[in-house]
mmCIF file of C-alpha atoms in Angstrom:
data_model
loop_
_atom_site.group_PDB
_atom_site.id
_atom_site.type_symbol
_atom_site.label_atom_id
_atom_site.label_comp_id
_atom_site.label_asym_id
_atom_site.label_seq_id
_atom_site.Cartn_x
_atom_site.Cartn_y
_atom_site.Cartn_z
ATOM 1 C CA UNK I 1041 0.000 0.000 0.000
ATOM 2 C CA UNK I 1042 1.088 3.550 -0.632
ATOM 3 C CA UNK I 1043 1.545 6.140 2.084
ATOM 4 C CA UNK I 1044 0.468 9.691 1.355
ATOM 5 C CA UNK I 1045 2.944 12.373 2.408
ATOM 6 C CA UNK I 1046 1.794 15.969 2.684
ATOM 7 C CA UNK I 1047 4.219 18.861 3.084
ATOM 8 C CA UNK I 1048 2.910 22.019 4.739
ATOM 9 C CA UNK I 1049 4.667 25.360 4.985
ATOM 10 C CA UNK I 1050 3.554 27.120 8.143
ATOM 11 C CA UNK I 1051 5.185 30.417 9.049
ATOM 12 C CA UNK I 1052 8.535 29.399 7.582
ATOM 13 C CA UNK I 1053 8.470 25.926 9.166
ATOM 14 C CA UNK I 1054 8.033 22.816 7.098
ATOM 15 C CA UNK I 1055 5.740 20.179 8.580
ATOM 16 C CA UNK I 1056 5.499 16.717 7.087
ATOM 17 C CA UNK I 1057 2.525 14.502 7.731
ATOM 18 C CA UNK I 1058 2.319 10.917 6.592
ATOM 19 C CA UNK I 1059 -1.043 9.232 6.433
ATOM 20 C CA UNK I 1060 -1.223 5.571 7.304
ATOM 21 C CA UNK I 1061 -1.916 2.627 5.079
ATOM 22 C CA UNK I 1062 -5.627 3.155 4.665
ATOM 23 C CA UNK I 1063 -5.734 2.087 1.085
ATOM 24 C CA UNK I 1064 -7.028 5.523 0.133
ATOM 25 C CA UNK I 1065 -5.539 7.082 -2.951
ATOM 26 C CA UNK I 1066 -4.779 10.803 -3.226
ATOM 27 C CA UNK I 1067 -7.380 12.787 -5.183
ATOM 28 C CA UNK I 1068 -6.816 12.880 -8.932
ATOM 29 C CA UNK I 1069 -9.140 15.813 -9.664
ATOM 30 C CA UNK I 1070 -6.549 18.468 -8.752
ATOM 31 C CA UNK I 1071 -8.023 19.052 -5.292
ATOM 32 C CA UNK I 1072 -5.794 19.033 -2.253
ATOM 33 C CA UNK I 1073 -5.614 16.175 0.177
ATOM 34 C CA UNK I 1074 -4.640 18.582 2.998
ATOM 35 C CA UNK I 1075 -7.000 19.160 5.850
ATOM 36 C CA UNK I 1076 -7.911 22.724 6.753
ATOM 37 C CA UNK I 1077 -6.987 21.805 10.333
ATOM 38 C CA UNK I 1078 -3.322 22.194 9.366
ATOM 39 C CA UNK I 1079 -3.470 25.938 10.132
ATOM 40 C CA UNK I 1080 -4.468 26.844 13.661
ATOM 41 C CA UNK I 1081 -7.449 29.171 14.011
ATOM 42 C CA UNK I 1082 -6.322 32.798 13.870
ATOM 43 C CA UNK I 1083 -3.034 31.950 12.115
ATOM 44 C CA UNK I 1084 -2.539 33.465 8.721
ATOM 45 C CA UNK I 1085 -0.167 31.939 6.218
ATOM 46 C CA UNK I 1086 2.585 34.302 5.126
ATOM 47 C CA UNK I 1087 4.360 34.728 1.824
ATOM 48 C CA UNK I 1088 3.214 34.380 -1.737
ATOM 49 C CA UNK I 1089 3.736 30.673 -2.078
ATOM 50 C CA UNK I 1090 6.680 31.004 -4.446
ATOM 51 C CA UNK I 1091 10.334 30.699 -3.575
ATOM 52 C CA UNK I 1092 12.836 33.198 -4.910
ATOM 53 C CA UNK I 1093 16.035 31.731 -6.310
ATOM 54 C CA UNK I 1094 18.938 31.881 -3.918
ATOM 55 C CA UNK I 1095 21.464 34.629 -4.570
ATOM 56 C CA UNK I 1096 24.781 33.239 -5.766
ATOM 57 C CA UNK I 1097 27.565 33.707 -3.250
ATOM 58 C CA UNK I 1098 29.625 36.809 -3.825
ATOM 59 C CA UNK I 1099 32.815 36.106 -5.711
ATOM 60 C CA UNK I 1100 35.897 36.177 -3.519
ATOM 61 C CA UNK I 1101 38.491 38.321 -5.186
ATOM 62 C CA UNK I 1102 39.093 41.596 -6.961
ATOM 63 C CA UNK I 1103 36.263 42.768 -9.235
ATOM 64 C CA UNK I 1104 36.641 45.299 -12.040
ATOM 65 C CA UNK I 1105 33.497 47.015 -13.364
ATOM 66 C CA UNK I 1106 33.063 49.501 -16.230
ATOM 67 C CA UNK I 1107 29.785 51.279 -17.016
ATOM 68 C CA UNK I 1108 28.956 53.997 -19.520
ATOM 69 C CA UNK I 1109 25.975 55.642 -21.156
ATOM 70 C CA UNK I 1110 26.804 53.836 -24.408
ATOM 71 C CA UNK I 1111 26.795 50.074 -25.027
ATOM 72 C CA UNK I 1112 30.518 49.697 -25.614
ATOM 73 C CA UNK I 1113 33.964 50.995 -24.746
ATOM 74 C CA UNK I 1114 36.924 51.408 -27.072
ATOM 75 C CA UNK I 1115 39.222 49.706 -24.592
ATOM 76 C CA UNK I 1116 39.378 48.230 -21.099
ATOM 77 C CA UNK I 1117 42.684 47.291 -19.434
ATOM 78 C CA UNK I 1118 43.062 45.774 -15.976
ATOM 79 C CA UNK I 1119 45.710 44.184 -13.778
ATOM 80 C CA UNK I 1120 45.415 40.574 -12.728
ATOM 81 C CA UNK I 1121 47.514 37.910 -11.077
ATOM 82 C CA UNK I 1122 48.102 34.899 -13.351
ATOM 83 C CA UNK I 1123 50.218 32.013 -12.135
ATOM 84 C CA UNK I 1124 51.558 34.271 -9.386
ATOM 85 C CA UNK I 1125 52.656 37.001 -11.819
ATOM 86 C CA UNK I 1126 51.289 40.543 -12.172
ATOM 87 C CA UNK I 1127 49.950 41.023 -15.701
ATOM 88 C CA UNK I 1128 47.917 43.643 -17.540
ATOM 89 C CA UNK I 1129 45.144 42.411 -19.806
ATOM 90 C CA UNK I 1130 43.822 44.728 -22.534
ATOM 91 C CA UNK I 1131 40.597 44.311 -24.510
ATOM 92 C CA UNK I 1132 39.286 46.368 -27.435
ATOM 93 C CA UNK I 1133 35.651 47.053 -28.370
ATOM 94 C CA UNK I 1134 34.249 45.811 -25.062
ATOM 95 C CA UNK I 1135 30.505 45.396 -24.536
ATOM 96 C CA UNK I 1136 29.277 47.324 -21.489
ATOM 97 C CA UNK I 1137 28.575 46.949 -18.693
ATOM 98 C CA UNK I 1138 31.837 45.070 -18.187
ATOM 99 C CA UNK I 1139 32.494 43.027 -15.042
ATOM 100 C CA UNK I 1140 35.461 40.757 -14.398
ATOM 101 C CA UNK I 1141 36.541 39.104 -11.141
ATOM 102 C CA UNK I 1142 40.053 37.860 -10.468
ATOM 103 C CA UNK I 1143 39.089 35.118 -8.023
ATOM 104 C CA UNK I 1144 41.103 33.954 -5.061
ATOM 105 C CA UNK I 1145 43.327 37.031 -4.774
ATOM 106 C CA UNK I 1146 43.517 39.955 -2.379
ATOM 107 C CA UNK I 1147 44.701 43.517 -3.017
ATOM 108 C CA UNK I 1148 47.882 42.623 -1.115
ATOM 109 C CA UNK I 1149 48.694 40.024 -3.797
ATOM 110 C CA UNK I 1150 49.251 42.909 -6.236
ATOM 111 C CA UNK I 1151 52.118 44.234 -4.116
ATOM 112 C CA UNK I 1152 53.531 47.687 -4.871
ATOM 113 C CA UNK I 1153 51.928 47.622 -8.324
ATOM 114 C CA UNK I 1154 48.470 47.924 -6.804
ATOM 115 C CA UNK I 1155 45.202 47.370 -8.644
ATOM 116 C CA UNK I 1156 44.591 49.113 -11.948
ATOM 117 C CA UNK I 1157 41.638 49.548 -14.317
ATOM 118 C CA UNK I 1158 41.606 51.902 -17.306
ATOM 119 C CA UNK I 1159 38.575 52.302 -19.568
ATOM 120 C CA UNK I 1160 38.087 54.562 -22.600
ATOM 121 C CA UNK I 1161 34.653 55.392 -23.956
ATOM 122 C CA UNK I 1162 33.668 55.770 -27.587
ATOM 123 C CA UNK I 1163 32.851 58.940 -29.489
ATOM 124 C CA UNK I 1164 29.140 58.885 -28.593
ATOM 125 C CA UNK I 1165 29.617 58.612 -24.826
ATOM 126 C CA UNK I 1166 29.108 61.385 -22.336
ATOM 127 C CA UNK I 1167 30.324 59.439 -19.269
ATOM 128 C CA UNK I 1168 32.285 56.304 -18.422
ATOM 129 C CA UNK I 1169 32.839 54.962 -14.910
ATOM 130 C CA UNK I 1170 35.319 52.412 -13.569
ATOM 131 C CA UNK I 1171 35.099 50.671 -10.193
ATOM 132 C CA UNK I 1172 37.488 48.330 -8.385
ATOM 133 C CA UNK I 1173 36.074 46.344 -5.475
ATOM 134 C CA UNK I 1174 37.240 43.550 -3.222
ATOM 135 C CA UNK I 1175 34.700 41.060 -1.858
ATOM 136 C CA UNK I 1176 31.904 43.535 -2.591
ATOM 137 C CA UNK I 1177 33.565 46.562 -0.933
ATOM 138 C CA UNK I 1178 34.369 49.444 -3.307
ATOM 139 C CA UNK I 1179 38.067 50.321 -3.109
ATOM 140 C CA UNK I 1180 38.058 53.061 -5.739
ATOM 141 C CA UNK I 1181 35.869 54.454 -8.496
ATOM 142 C CA UNK I 1182 36.310 57.218 -11.045
ATOM 143 C CA UNK I 1183 34.150 58.794 -13.738
ATOM 144 C CA UNK I 1184 35.283 60.546 -16.923
ATOM 145 C CA UNK I 1185 33.133 62.792 -19.100
ATOM 146 C CA UNK I 1186 32.945 63.478 -22.807
ATOM 147 C CA UNK I 1187 33.537 61.564 -25.998
ATOM 148 C CA UNK I 1188 36.613 59.311 -25.778
ATOM 149 C CA UNK I 1189 36.784 59.930 -22.027
ATOM 150 C CA UNK I 1190 39.280 57.864 -20.039
ATOM 151 C CA UNK I 1191 38.391 56.665 -16.531
ATOM 152 C CA UNK I 1192 41.386 55.520 -14.488
ATOM 153 C CA UNK I 1193 41.044 53.552 -11.243
ATOM 154 C CA UNK I 1194 44.187 52.731 -9.270
ATOM 155 C CA UNK I 1195 45.073 51.614 -5.761
ATOM 156 C CA UNK I 1196 48.397 51.104 -4.104
ATOM 157 C CA UNK I 1197 49.460 47.686 -2.802
ATOM 158 C CA UNK I 1198 48.169 46.900 0.671
#
């Protein structure tokens, strides 16, 4: 015989009830097999009945972000640590907004070179903004104005 298991969400607590082997089958007409006695008198269920997706954990590392009032930048260059070495990576014709995280590093890993992000807007832009953050905390941000503006974000090693 089958056992019928009902899951109830009451005020953020999950309750599971298992009905015995009575030989009864769950309804097949779309109606619920739950009893209205599951909610105590005067209690009101909370929430909308849908679960929001969990937020992904914040990336651990240095994050470079570039935003502008146009959909692309002429160039974006940033410092990263690859195989233990400090390197500058340059990209042309970058779609915005741009976001890149160098995972598993700290600002101290960049030593005296510090963190660096340089972004140049195109001819139709009026503003471009660069931001360097570490584990969600903004370390520096700069905004440049005008066509072909250049926003430069730098930190010193820490």
